[in-house]
PDB file of C-alpha atoms and ligand atoms in Angstrom:
ATOM      1  CA  MET A   1      23.630  37.953  22.356  1.00 41.00           C
ATOM      2  CA  SER A   2      24.775  40.508  19.810  1.00 42.00           C
ATOM      3  CA  ALA A   3      22.034  42.529  18.129  1.00 43.00           C
ATOM      4  CA  THR A   4      23.814  42.044  14.810  1.00 44.00           C
ATOM      5  CA  ALA A   5      23.819  38.235  15.008  1.00 44.00           C
ATOM      6  CA  PRO A   6      21.791  36.672  12.193  1.00 44.00           C
ATOM      7  CA  ASP A   7      18.379  35.742  13.457  1.00 46.00           C
ATOM      8  CA  ALA A   8      17.756  32.174  12.372  1.00 44.00           C
ATOM      9  CA  ALA A   9      14.118  32.307  13.401  1.00 45.00           C
ATOM     10  CA  ALA A  10      13.493  35.189  11.026  1.00 45.00           C
ATOM     11  CA  ALA A  11      15.067  33.398   8.045  1.00 45.00           C
ATOM     12  CA  PRO A  12      12.691  33.273   5.096  1.00 47.00           C
ATOM     13  CA  PRO A  13      11.022  29.911   4.604  1.00 51.00           C
ATOM     14  CA  SER A  14      12.459  27.707   1.876  1.00 55.00           C
ATOM     15  CA  GLY A  15      10.539  27.850  -1.392  1.00 55.00           C
ATOM     16  CA  ALA A  16       8.807  24.500  -0.960  1.00 58.00           C
ATOM     17  CA  PRO A  17       5.310  24.672   0.524  1.00 60.00           C
ATOM     18  CA  ARG A  18       5.313  23.154   3.956  1.00 59.00           C
ATOM     19  CA  PRO A  19       2.370  21.791   5.875  1.00 52.00           C
ATOM     20  CA  ALA A  20       1.147  23.832   8.795  1.00 55.00           C
ATOM     21  CA  ALA A  21       2.449  22.579  12.130  1.00 58.00           C
ATOM     22  CA  ALA A  22      -0.962  21.226  13.090  1.00 74.00           C
ATOM     23  CA  GLU A  23      -1.402  19.174   9.944  1.00 88.00           C
ATOM     24  CA  PRO A  24      -0.844  15.443  10.436  1.00 96.00           C
ATOM     25  CA  LEU A  25       1.705  13.652   8.262  1.00 98.00           C
ATOM     26  CA  LEU A  26      -1.086  11.547   6.796  1.00 98.00           C
ATOM     27  CA  ALA A  27      -4.717  12.625   6.546  1.00 98.00           C
ATOM     28  CA  VAL A  28      -7.421  10.422   5.076  1.00 98.00           C
ATOM     29  CA  ASN A  29     -10.517  12.550   4.584  1.00 97.00           C
ATOM     30  CA  ASN A  30     -13.911  10.999   4.160  1.00 97.00           C
ATOM     31  CA  ILE A  31     -12.926   8.482   1.491  1.00 98.00           C
ATOM     32  CA  GLU A  32     -15.138   6.089  -0.356  1.00 97.00           C
ATOM     33  CA  VAL A  33     -13.610   3.053  -2.043  1.00 97.00           C
ATOM     34  CA  VAL A  34     -15.288   0.967  -4.681  1.00 96.00           C
ATOM     35  CA  TYR A  35     -14.065  -2.330  -6.141  1.00 96.00           C
ATOM     36  CA  ASN A  36     -14.925  -3.261  -9.715  1.00 93.00           C
ATOM     37  CA  ASP A  37     -17.028  -0.099 -10.087  1.00 91.00           C
ATOM     38  CA  VAL A  38     -19.769  -1.480  -7.838  1.00 89.00           C
ATOM     39  CA  ILE A  39     -18.770  -2.886  -4.479  1.00 91.00           C
ATOM     40  CA  LEU A  40     -18.666  -0.046  -1.958  1.00 92.00           C
ATOM     41  CA  VAL A  41     -16.211  -1.070   0.744  1.00 96.00           C
ATOM     42  CA  LEU A  42     -15.153   2.176   2.442  1.00 97.00           C
ATOM     43  CA  ARG A  43     -17.994   4.547   3.191  1.00 96.00           C
ATOM     44  CA  GLY A  44     -16.705   7.887   4.373  1.00 96.00           C
ATOM     45  CA  LEU A  45     -13.594   6.863   6.254  1.00 97.00           C
ATOM     46  CA  SER A  46     -11.397   9.497   7.907  1.00 97.00           C
ATOM     47  CA  LEU A  47      -8.278   9.159   9.983  1.00 98.00           C
ATOM     48  CA  ALA A  48      -5.116  11.094  10.791  1.00 98.00           C
ATOM     49  CA  VAL A  49      -1.586   9.938  11.533  1.00 98.00           C
ATOM     50  CA  PRO A  50       0.652  12.584  13.127  1.00 98.00           C
ATOM     51  CA  GLN A  51       4.363  12.689  12.337  1.00 97.00           C
ATOM     52  CA  GLY A  52       6.409  10.361  14.560  1.00 97.00           C
ATOM     53  CA  GLU A  53       3.430   8.468  15.993  1.00 98.00           C
ATOM     54  CA  ILE A  54       2.244   4.883  15.895  1.00 98.00           C
ATOM     55  CA  VAL A  55      -1.478   4.794  15.134  1.00 98.00           C
ATOM     56  CA  ALA A  56      -3.474   1.554  15.312  1.00 98.00           C
ATOM     57  CA  LEU A  57      -6.336   0.703  12.986  1.00 97.00           C
ATOM     58  CA  LEU A  58      -8.402  -2.053  14.561  1.00 95.00           C
ATOM     59  CA  GLY A  59     -11.409  -4.004  13.428  1.00 92.00           C
ATOM     60  CA  ALA A  60     -12.780  -7.444  12.712  1.00 89.00           C
ATOM     61  CA  ASN A  61     -12.158  -9.416   9.556  1.00 90.00           C
ATOM     62  CA  GLY A  62     -13.715  -7.761   6.517  1.00 93.00           C
ATOM     63  CA  ALA A  63     -14.091  -4.308   8.118  1.00 94.00           C
ATOM     64  CA  GLY A  64     -11.995  -2.713   5.381  1.00 96.00           C
ATOM     65  CA  LYS A  65      -8.619  -2.312   7.097  1.00 96.00           C
ATOM     66  CA  SER A  66      -6.494  -3.686   4.255  1.00 96.00           C
ATOM     67  CA  THR A  67      -8.553  -1.690   1.763  1.00 97.00           C
ATOM     68  CA  THR A  68      -7.749   1.465   3.728  1.00 98.00           C
ATOM     69  CA  LEU A  69      -4.006   0.764   3.579  1.00 97.00           C
ATOM     70  CA  LYS A  70      -4.175  -0.025  -0.134  1.00 96.00           C
ATOM     71  CA  ALA A  71      -6.057   3.199  -0.774  1.00 97.00           C
ATOM     72  CA  ILE A  72      -3.170   5.072   0.884  1.00 98.00           C
ATOM     73  CA  SER A  73      -0.358   3.163  -0.858  1.00 96.00           C
ATOM     74  CA  GLY A  74      -2.089   3.240  -4.241  1.00 95.00           C
ATOM     75  CA  LEU A  75      -2.062  -0.552  -4.447  1.00 93.00           C
ATOM     76  CA  LEU A  76      -5.867  -0.568  -4.750  1.00 93.00           C
ATOM     77  CA  ARG A  77      -5.637  -0.091  -8.461  1.00 87.00           C
ATOM     78  CA  THR A  78      -3.931  -3.460  -8.887  1.00 88.00           C
ATOM     79  CA  GLU A  79      -7.192  -4.941  -7.546  1.00 90.00           C
ATOM     80  CA  GLU A  80      -9.649  -2.907  -9.604  1.00 92.00           C
ATOM     81  CA  GLY A  81     -10.296  -0.679  -6.629  1.00 95.00           C
ATOM     82  CA  GLU A  82     -10.726   3.081  -6.718  1.00 95.00           C
ATOM     83  CA  VAL A  83     -11.106   6.002  -4.321  1.00 96.00           C
ATOM     84  CA  THR A  84     -14.340   7.549  -5.562  1.00 96.00           C
ATOM     85  CA  ARG A  85     -14.796  10.280  -2.970  1.00 97.00           C
ATOM     86  CA  GLY A  86     -12.729  12.203  -0.429  1.00 97.00           C
ATOM     87  CA  ASP A  87      -8.987  12.721  -0.495  1.00 97.00           C
ATOM     88  CA  ILE A  88      -5.753  11.471   1.001  1.00 98.00           C
ATOM     89  CA  ARG A  89      -2.957  13.875   1.906  1.00 98.00           C
ATOM     90  CA  PHE A  90       0.625  13.108   2.812  1.00 98.00           C
ATOM     91  CA  ALA A  91       2.787  15.959   4.130  1.00 96.00           C
ATOM     92  CA  GLY A  92       0.142  18.326   2.871  1.00 93.00           C
ATOM     93  CA  GLU A  93       0.147  16.944  -0.658  1.00 96.00           C
ATOM     94  CA  ARG A  94      -2.704  15.038  -2.285  1.00 97.00           C
ATOM     95  CA  ILE A  95      -1.689  11.464  -3.068  1.00 97.00           C
ATOM     96  CA  ASP A  96      -4.960   9.776  -3.981  1.00 95.00           C
ATOM     97  CA  GLY A  97      -4.719   9.095  -7.673  1.00 89.00           C
ATOM     98  CA  ALA A  98      -0.904   8.873  -7.622  1.00 94.00           C
ATOM     99  CA  GLU A  99       0.841   5.771  -8.943  1.00 93.00           C
ATOM    100  CA  PRO A 100       2.074   3.285  -6.317  1.00 92.00           C
ATOM    101  CA  HIS A 101       5.747   3.884  -7.218  1.00 91.00           C
ATOM    102  CA  GLU A 102       5.288   7.643  -6.846  1.00 94.00           C
ATOM    103  CA  ILE A 103       3.782   7.088  -3.415  1.00 95.00           C
ATOM    104  CA  VAL A 104       6.745   4.902  -2.407  1.00 92.00           C
ATOM    105  CA  ARG A 105       9.104   7.678  -3.538  1.00 92.00           C
ATOM    106  CA  LYS A 106       7.243  10.164  -1.377  1.00 95.00           C
ATOM    107  CA  GLY A 107       8.089   7.970   1.603  1.00 96.00           C
ATOM    108  CA  ILE A 108       5.145   5.625   2.156  1.00 96.00           C
ATOM    109  CA  PHE A 109       5.725   1.881   2.150  1.00 95.00           C
ATOM    110  CA  GLN A 110       3.108  -0.796   2.745  1.00 94.00           C
ATOM    111  CA  VAL A 111       4.082  -4.108   4.320  1.00 94.00           C
ATOM    112  CA  MET A 112       1.396  -6.325   2.863  1.00 88.00           C
ATOM    113  CA  GLU A 113      -0.640  -8.856   4.751  1.00 82.00           C
ATOM    114  CA  GLY A 114       0.756 -12.353   4.285  1.00 72.00           C
ATOM    115  CA  ARG A 115       4.247 -10.908   3.985  1.00 71.00           C
ATOM    116  CA  ARG A 116       4.704 -11.200   0.193  1.00 76.00           C
ATOM    117  CA  ILE A 117       8.397 -11.801   0.086  1.00 81.00           C
ATOM    118  CA  VAL A 118       9.968 -13.399  -2.950  1.00 83.00           C
ATOM    119  CA  ALA A 119      10.306 -17.040  -2.002  1.00 82.00           C
ATOM    120  CA  ASP A 120      12.878 -18.025  -4.594  1.00 86.00           C
ATOM    121  CA  MET A 121      15.344 -15.289  -3.737  1.00 89.00           C
ATOM    122  CA  THR A 122      17.645 -15.042  -0.743  1.00 89.00           C
ATOM    123  CA  PRO A 123      16.921 -12.549   2.048  1.00 91.00           C
ATOM    124  CA  VAL A 124      19.650 -10.212   0.783  1.00 91.00           C
ATOM    125  CA  GLU A 125      18.215 -10.324  -2.734  1.00 88.00           C
ATOM    126  CA  ASN A 126      14.787  -9.513  -1.292  1.00 85.00           C
ATOM    127  CA  LEU A 127      16.263  -6.551   0.585  1.00 90.00           C
ATOM    128  CA  ARG A 128      17.943  -5.255  -2.565  1.00 88.00           C
ATOM    129  CA  LEU A 129      14.551  -5.278  -4.259  1.00 83.00           C
ATOM    130  CA  GLY A 130      13.342  -2.741  -1.714  1.00 75.00           C
ATOM    131  CA  ALA A 131      16.239  -0.371  -2.393  1.00 77.00           C
ATOM    132  CA  PHE A 132      16.040   2.384  -4.950  1.00 71.00           C
ATOM    133  CA  THR A 133      18.773   3.032  -7.421  1.00 67.00           C
ATOM    134  CA  ARG A 134      21.479   4.402  -5.217  1.00 76.00           C
ATOM    135  CA  SER A 135      25.115   3.589  -4.722  1.00 83.00           C
ATOM    136  CA  ASP A 136      26.020   0.038  -3.920  1.00 87.00           C
ATOM    137  CA  ALA A 137      27.835   1.195  -0.795  1.00 90.00           C
ATOM    138  CA  GLU A 138      24.662   2.878   0.449  1.00 90.00           C
ATOM    139  CA  VAL A 139      22.557  -0.190  -0.269  1.00 92.00           C
ATOM    140  CA  ARG A 140      25.066  -2.341   1.603  1.00 93.00           C
ATOM    141  CA  ARG A 141      24.944   0.056   4.560  1.00 93.00           C
ATOM    142  CA  ASP A 142      21.162  -0.129   4.602  1.00 94.00           C
ATOM    143  CA  ILE A 143      21.257  -3.924   4.474  1.00 95.00           C
ATOM    144  CA  GLU A 144      23.605  -3.878   7.489  1.00 95.00           C
ATOM    145  CA  MET A 145      21.135  -1.533   9.241  1.00 94.00           C
ATOM    146  CA  VAL A 146      18.321  -4.018   8.555  1.00 95.00           C
ATOM    147  CA  PHE A 147      20.484  -6.818   9.970  1.00 95.00           C
ATOM    148  CA  GLU A 148      20.982  -4.811  13.164  1.00 95.00           C
ATOM    149  CA  TYR A 149      17.232  -4.964  13.691  1.00 95.00           C
ATOM    150  CA  PHE A 150      16.871  -8.504  12.402  1.00 94.00           C
ATOM    151  CA  PRO A 151      20.153 -10.271  13.192  1.00 93.00           C
ATOM    152  CA  ARG A 152      18.827 -13.683  12.363  1.00 90.00           C
ATOM    153  CA  LEU A 153      18.132 -12.745   8.771  1.00 92.00           C
ATOM    154  CA  LYS A 154      21.872 -12.332   8.348  1.00 91.00           C
ATOM    155  CA  GLU A 155      22.432 -15.992   9.096  1.00 91.00           C
ATOM    156  CA  ARG A 156      19.895 -17.108   6.508  1.00 90.00           C
ATOM    157  CA  THR A 157      21.645 -17.383   3.177  1.00 88.00           C
ATOM    158  CA  GLY A 158      19.225 -19.832   1.570  1.00 88.00           C
ATOM    159  CA  LEU A 159      16.022 -19.012  -0.281  1.00 90.00           C
ATOM    160  CA  ALA A 160      13.522 -16.838   1.557  1.00 89.00           C
ATOM    161  CA  GLY A 161      10.802 -19.430   0.932  1.00 88.00           C
ATOM    162  CA  TYR A 162      12.455 -21.617   3.558  1.00 88.00           C
ATOM    163  CA  LEU A 163      12.343 -18.948   6.266  1.00 90.00           C
ATOM    164  CA  SER A 164       9.959 -19.413   9.181  1.00 88.00           C
ATOM    165  CA  GLY A 165       6.797 -17.301   9.271  1.00 88.00           C
ATOM    166  CA  GLY A 166       8.379 -14.924  11.771  1.00 89.00           C
ATOM    167  CA  GLU A 167      11.519 -14.550   9.705  1.00 90.00           C
ATOM    168  CA  GLN A 168       9.457 -13.856   6.591  1.00 91.00           C
ATOM    169  CA  GLN A 169       7.591 -11.129   8.473  1.00 91.00           C
ATOM    170  CA  MET A 170      10.920  -9.670   9.559  1.00 92.00           C
ATOM    171  CA  LEU A 171      12.187  -9.786   5.986  1.00 93.00           C
ATOM    172  CA  ALA A 172       9.052  -8.024   4.750  1.00 93.00           C
ATOM    173  CA  ILE A 173       9.603  -5.251   7.309  1.00 94.00           C
ATOM    174  CA  GLY A 174      13.303  -5.153   6.444  1.00 94.00           C
ATOM    175  CA  ARG A 175      12.460  -4.685   2.792  1.00 93.00           C
ATOM    176  CA  ALA A 176      10.257  -1.732   3.731  1.00 93.00           C
ATOM    177  CA  LEU A 177      13.208  -0.193   5.603  1.00 94.00           C
ATOM    178  CA  MET A 178      15.315  -0.410   2.445  1.00 93.00           C
ATOM    179  CA  ALA A 179      12.996   2.148   0.865  1.00 90.00           C
ATOM    180  CA  ARG A 180      13.868   4.582   3.699  1.00 92.00           C
ATOM    181  CA  PRO A 181      10.216   5.288   4.407  1.00 95.00           C
ATOM    182  CA  LYS A 182       8.781   8.143   6.435  1.00 97.00           C
ATOM    183  CA  LEU A 183       5.550   6.206   6.957  1.00 98.00           C
ATOM    184  CA  ILE A 184       5.131   2.428   7.066  1.00 98.00           C
ATOM    185  CA  LEU A 185       1.683   0.931   6.593  1.00 97.00           C
ATOM    186  CA  MET A 186       1.724  -2.418   8.348  1.00 96.00           C
ATOM    187  CA  ASP A 187      -0.969  -4.961   7.651  1.00 95.00           C
ATOM    188  CA  GLU A 188      -1.426  -7.529  10.422  1.00 94.00           C
ATOM    189  CA  PRO A 189       2.222  -8.155  11.269  1.00 93.00           C
ATOM    190  CA  SER A 190       1.193 -10.577  14.022  1.00 91.00           C
ATOM    191  CA  MET A 191      -0.786 -12.858  11.748  1.00 89.00           C
ATOM    192  CA  GLY A 192       0.219 -16.490  12.000  1.00 87.00           C
ATOM    193  CA  LEU A 193       3.052 -15.884  14.456  1.00 90.00           C
ATOM    194  CA  SER A 194       3.599 -17.529  17.830  1.00 90.00           C
ATOM    195  CA  PRO A 195       3.011 -15.283  20.862  1.00 91.00           C
ATOM    196  CA  LEU A 196       6.755 -15.044  21.433  1.00 91.00           C
ATOM    197  CA  LEU A 197       7.418 -13.908  17.876  1.00 91.00           C
ATOM    198  CA  VAL A 198       4.513 -11.465  18.015  1.00 92.00           C
ATOM    199  CA  LYS A 199       6.221  -9.861  21.010  1.00 93.00           C
ATOM    200  CA  GLU A 200       9.515  -9.733  19.169  1.00 92.00           C
ATOM    201  CA  VAL A 201       8.026  -8.186  16.031  1.00 93.00           C
ATOM    202  CA  PHE A 202       6.129  -5.567  18.044  1.00 95.00           C
ATOM    203  CA  GLY A 203       9.297  -4.760  19.986  1.00 95.00           C
ATOM    204  CA  ILE A 204      11.007  -4.075  16.669  1.00 94.00           C
ATOM    205  CA  ILE A 205       8.096  -1.946  15.457  1.00 96.00           C
ATOM    206  CA  ARG A 206       8.478   0.184  18.565  1.00 97.00           C
ATOM    207  CA  ARG A 207      12.238   0.542  17.994  1.00 96.00           C
ATOM    208  CA  LEU A 208      11.784   1.548  14.351  1.00 96.00           C
ATOM    209  CA  ASN A 209       9.482   4.292  15.542  1.00 97.00           C
ATOM    210  CA  ARG A 210      11.701   5.485  18.381  1.00 97.00           C
ATOM    211  CA  GLU A 211      15.151   5.028  16.889  1.00 96.00           C
ATOM    212  CA  LEU A 212      14.523   5.780  13.225  1.00 96.00           C
ATOM    213  CA  GLY A 213      11.592   8.162  13.728  1.00 97.00           C
ATOM    214  CA  ILE A 214       9.408   6.224  11.303  1.00 98.00           C
ATOM    215  CA  THR A 215       5.694   6.987  11.558  1.00 98.00           C
ATOM    216  CA  ILE A 216       3.560   3.840  11.532  1.00 98.00           C
ATOM    217  CA  LEU A 217      -0.045   3.060  10.702  1.00 98.00           C
ATOM    218  CA  LEU A 218      -0.583  -0.373  12.163  1.00 98.00           C
ATOM    219  CA  VAL A 219      -3.484  -2.580  11.121  1.00 97.00           C
ATOM    220  CA  GLU A 220      -4.164  -5.370  13.582  1.00 92.00           C
ATOM    221  CA  GLN A 221      -6.727  -7.824  14.772  1.00 86.00           C
ATOM    222  CA  ASN A 222      -4.532  -8.315  17.802  1.00 88.00           C
ATOM    223  CA  ALA A 223      -5.884  -5.209  19.525  1.00 92.00           C
ATOM    224  CA  ARG A 224      -4.033  -5.823  22.751  1.00 91.00           C
ATOM    225  CA  MET A 225      -0.606  -5.832  21.086  1.00 92.00           C
ATOM    226  CA  ALA A 226      -1.478  -2.936  18.811  1.00 95.00           C
ATOM    227  CA  LEU A 227      -2.682  -0.729  21.676  1.00 96.00           C
ATOM    228  CA  SER A 228       0.441  -1.575  23.651  1.00 95.00           C
ATOM    229  CA  VAL A 229       2.665   0.147  21.065  1.00 97.00           C
ATOM    230  CA  ALA A 230       0.306   2.744  19.562  1.00 98.00           C
ATOM    231  CA  GLY A 231      -0.422   6.191  20.956  1.00 98.00           C
ATOM    232  CA  TYR A 232      -3.777   6.534  19.257  1.00 98.00           C
ATOM    233  CA  GLY A 233      -6.219   4.161  17.638  1.00 97.00           C
ATOM    234  CA  TYR A 234      -9.238   3.852  15.388  1.00 97.00           C
ATOM    235  CA  VAL A 235     -11.783   1.061  15.391  1.00 95.00           C
ATOM    236  CA  MET A 236     -13.504   0.406  12.100  1.00 95.00           C
ATOM    237  CA  GLU A 237     -16.550  -1.578  11.129  1.00 93.00           C
ATOM    238  CA  GLN A 238     -18.132  -2.053   7.737  1.00 93.00           C
ATOM    239  CA  GLY A 239     -16.033   0.581   6.025  1.00 96.00           C
ATOM    240  CA  LYS A 240     -16.290   3.297   8.651  1.00 95.00           C
ATOM    241  CA  VAL A 241     -14.582   4.439  11.804  1.00 96.00           C
ATOM    242  CA  VAL A 242     -16.925   3.732  14.704  1.00 94.00           C
ATOM    243  CA  LEU A 243     -14.632   4.722  17.558  1.00 94.00           C
ATOM    244  CA  ASP A 244     -11.321   6.483  18.080  1.00 96.00           C
ATOM    245  CA  GLY A 245      -9.240   7.663  20.982  1.00 97.00           C
ATOM    246  CA  THR A 246      -5.885   7.429  22.688  1.00 97.00           C
ATOM    247  CA  ALA A 247      -4.584   3.896  23.120  1.00 97.00           C
ATOM    248  CA  GLU A 248      -5.324   4.206  26.811  1.00 96.00           C
ATOM    249  CA  GLN A 249      -8.906   5.337  26.212  1.00 95.00           C
ATOM    250  CA  LEU A 250      -9.486   2.471  23.789  1.00 95.00           C
ATOM    251  CA  ALA A 251      -7.871  -0.111  26.038  1.00 94.00           C
ATOM    252  CA  ASN A 252     -10.175   0.976  28.857  1.00 93.00           C
ATOM    253  CA  ASN A 253     -13.287   1.289  26.718  1.00 91.00           C
ATOM    254  CA  GLU A 254     -15.871  -1.294  27.758  1.00 88.00           C
ATOM    255  CA  ASP A 255     -16.899  -2.067  24.178  1.00 85.00           C
ATOM    256  CA  VAL A 256     -13.347  -2.451  22.958  1.00 87.00           C
ATOM    257  CA  LYS A 257     -12.619  -4.687  25.915  1.00 85.00           C
ATOM    258  CA  GLU A 258     -15.645  -6.811  25.165  1.00 82.00           C
ATOM    259  CA  PHE A 259     -15.257  -7.068  21.406  1.00 79.00           C
ATOM    260  CA  TYR A 260     -11.555  -6.784  20.742  1.00 77.00           C
ATOM    261  CA  LEU A 261      -9.713  -7.523  23.964  1.00 75.00           C
ATOM    262  CA  GLY A 262     -12.087 -10.128  25.297  1.00 61.00           C
ATOM    263  CA  GLY A 263     -11.757 -13.862  25.603  1.00 48.00           C
ATOM    264  CA  HIS A 264     -10.995 -15.980  22.587  1.00 45.00           C
ATOM    265  CA  GLY A 265     -13.632 -17.783  20.619  1.00 40.00           C
ATOM    266  CA  ALA A 266     -16.473 -15.665  21.970  1.00 42.00           C
ATOM    267  CA  GLU A 267     -18.592 -14.469  19.095  1.00 46.00           C
ATOM    268  CA  ARG A 268     -17.928 -10.835  18.332  1.00 49.00           C
ATOM    269  CA  LYS A 269     -21.014  -8.736  18.351  1.00 53.00           C
ATOM    270  CA  SER A 270     -21.240  -5.565  16.358  1.00 57.00           C
ATOM    271  CA  PHE A 271     -21.034  -2.099  17.808  1.00 57.00           C
ATOM    272  CA  ARG A 272     -24.080  -1.374  15.724  1.00 55.00           C
ATOM    273  CA  ASN A 273     -26.206  -3.773  17.707  1.00 53.00           C
ATOM    274  CA  LEU A 274     -25.256  -2.179  20.919  1.00 52.00           C
ATOM    275  CA  LYS A 275     -27.784   0.294  22.262  1.00 49.00           C
ATOM    276  CA  SER A 276     -25.323   1.725  24.719  1.00 46.00           C
ATOM    277  CA  TYR A 277     -22.680   2.348  22.095  1.00 49.00           C
ATOM    278  CA  LYS A 278     -23.686   5.912  21.265  1.00 47.00           C
ATOM    279  CA  ARG A 279     -23.883   6.840  24.899  1.00 44.00           C
ATOM    280  CA  ARG A 280     -20.494   5.358  25.665  1.00 47.00           C
ATOM    281  CA  LYS A 281     -18.960   6.921  22.622  1.00 44.00           C
ATOM    282  CA  ARG A 282     -19.704  10.441  23.789  1.00 39.00           C
ATOM    283  CA  TRP A 283     -16.901  10.628  26.302  1.00 36.00           C
ATOM    284  CA  LEU A 284     -14.228  10.006  23.691  1.00 37.00           C
TER     285      LEU A 284
HETATM  286  N1  ADP B 301     -10.296  -6.966  -4.622  1.00 75.79           N
HETATM  287  C1  ADP B 301     -11.521  -6.950  -4.067  1.00 75.79           C
HETATM  288  N2  ADP B 301     -12.648  -6.988  -4.814  1.00 75.79           N
HETATM  289  C2  ADP B 301     -13.867  -6.962  -4.263  1.00 75.79           C
HETATM  290  N3  ADP B 301     -14.098  -6.909  -2.933  1.00 75.79           N
HETATM  291  C3  ADP B 301     -13.019  -6.875  -2.114  1.00 75.79           C
HETATM  292  C4  ADP B 301     -11.684  -6.900  -2.639  1.00 75.79           C
HETATM  293  N4  ADP B 301     -10.836  -6.845  -1.589  1.00 75.79           N
HETATM  294  C5  ADP B 301     -11.603  -6.809  -0.477  1.00 75.79           C
HETATM  295  N5  ADP B 301     -12.912  -6.822  -0.792  1.00 75.79           N
HETATM  296  C6  ADP B 301     -14.034  -6.768   0.160  1.00 75.79           C
HETATM  297  O1  ADP B 301     -13.916  -5.594   0.919  1.00 75.79           O
HETATM  298  C7  ADP B 301     -14.282  -5.831   2.285  1.00 75.79           C
HETATM  299  C8  ADP B 301     -13.151  -5.383   3.171  1.00 75.79           C
HETATM  300  O2  ADP B 301     -12.011  -6.179   2.930  1.00 75.79           O
HETATM  301  P1  ADP B 301     -10.619  -5.881   3.587  1.00 75.79           P
HETATM  302  O3  ADP B 301     -10.247  -4.481   3.328  1.00 75.79           O
HETATM  303  O4  ADP B 301      -9.676  -6.935   3.125  1.00 75.79           O
HETATM  304  O5  ADP B 301     -10.958  -6.057   5.139  1.00 75.79           O
HETATM  305  P2  ADP B 301     -10.008  -6.360   6.399  1.00 75.79           P
HETATM  306  O6  ADP B 301      -8.600  -6.110   5.986  1.00 75.79           O
HETATM  307  O7  ADP B 301     -10.501  -5.441   7.463  1.00 75.79           O
HETATM  308  O8  ADP B 301     -10.242  -7.787   6.771  1.00 75.79           O
HETATM  309  C9  ADP B 301     -14.603  -7.311   2.391  1.00 75.79           C
HETATM  310  O9  ADP B 301     -15.982  -7.451   2.330  1.00 75.79           O
HETATM  311  C10 ADP B 301     -13.957  -7.905   1.174  1.00 75.79           C
HETATM  312  O10 ADP B 301     -14.664  -9.012   0.723  1.00 75.79           O
HETATM  313 MG1   MG B 302      -6.959  -7.365   5.967  1.00 75.79          MG
END
């Protein structure tokens, strides 16, 4: 090594402020969300999603999972919802209060619950909707990339409304990819799908993370599937995080097993009603 060689490590940082290494890609800090000025749905919710990770957000129906995702993507405002306390940071920058399209441009894309594709357009037309204004050649390349992940969408040239539930979910994820996101917020991708399709969709989620480096915040009621792909998870109840830990810790947690991984049809009790909850929580 020559002493006169330029020292790359000593190069001055580029002008743009960069987040400290320890800062997660997404940080939700103690947020409160209110709908219609009165209904308090999130009550001091915090979570962090590190760059390159898959993080699961679990919880029963009505816990506030979708509200959390909409607070991040800015889509809350289309439902008269508002973040009234706390803040949300993406790559070190505050995004609460930003317009949904600005948030998409920063690299966050939400795949809505219930898929929300445009039924009277073809799959390719739906994919083009997800693309920004860029060259047609680039858009075509991205569409081909989506088809590599979802080959069967390529065969479907009819209207998207006639796709099966699984194919619609794939199209919704494909449309997110067209926006070249850094972070995808996924709301219940397994909902309404057969067990085989759930496996397929989760396999693709894992590939998007590993092959494209996309960070994913995954909302699921299917805790077993979610914890099988996620590295870390949060459990929320009534607008708050009640438990968090590595996927392994959560999968082995007695309460999670009982309430979220347990048998079907059994009535889910609340963590709140569980005397032992606080004691068990301490080890996490
Ligand atoms: N647009 C809205 N206006 C008023 N209340 C809402 C709205 N959306 C959701 N809620 C309420 O917020 C709570 C959490 O809902 P949601 O975030 O959809 O939960 P989850 O996705 O965990 O099932 C529920 O009690 C729900 O009724
Ligand atoms: Mg929901």
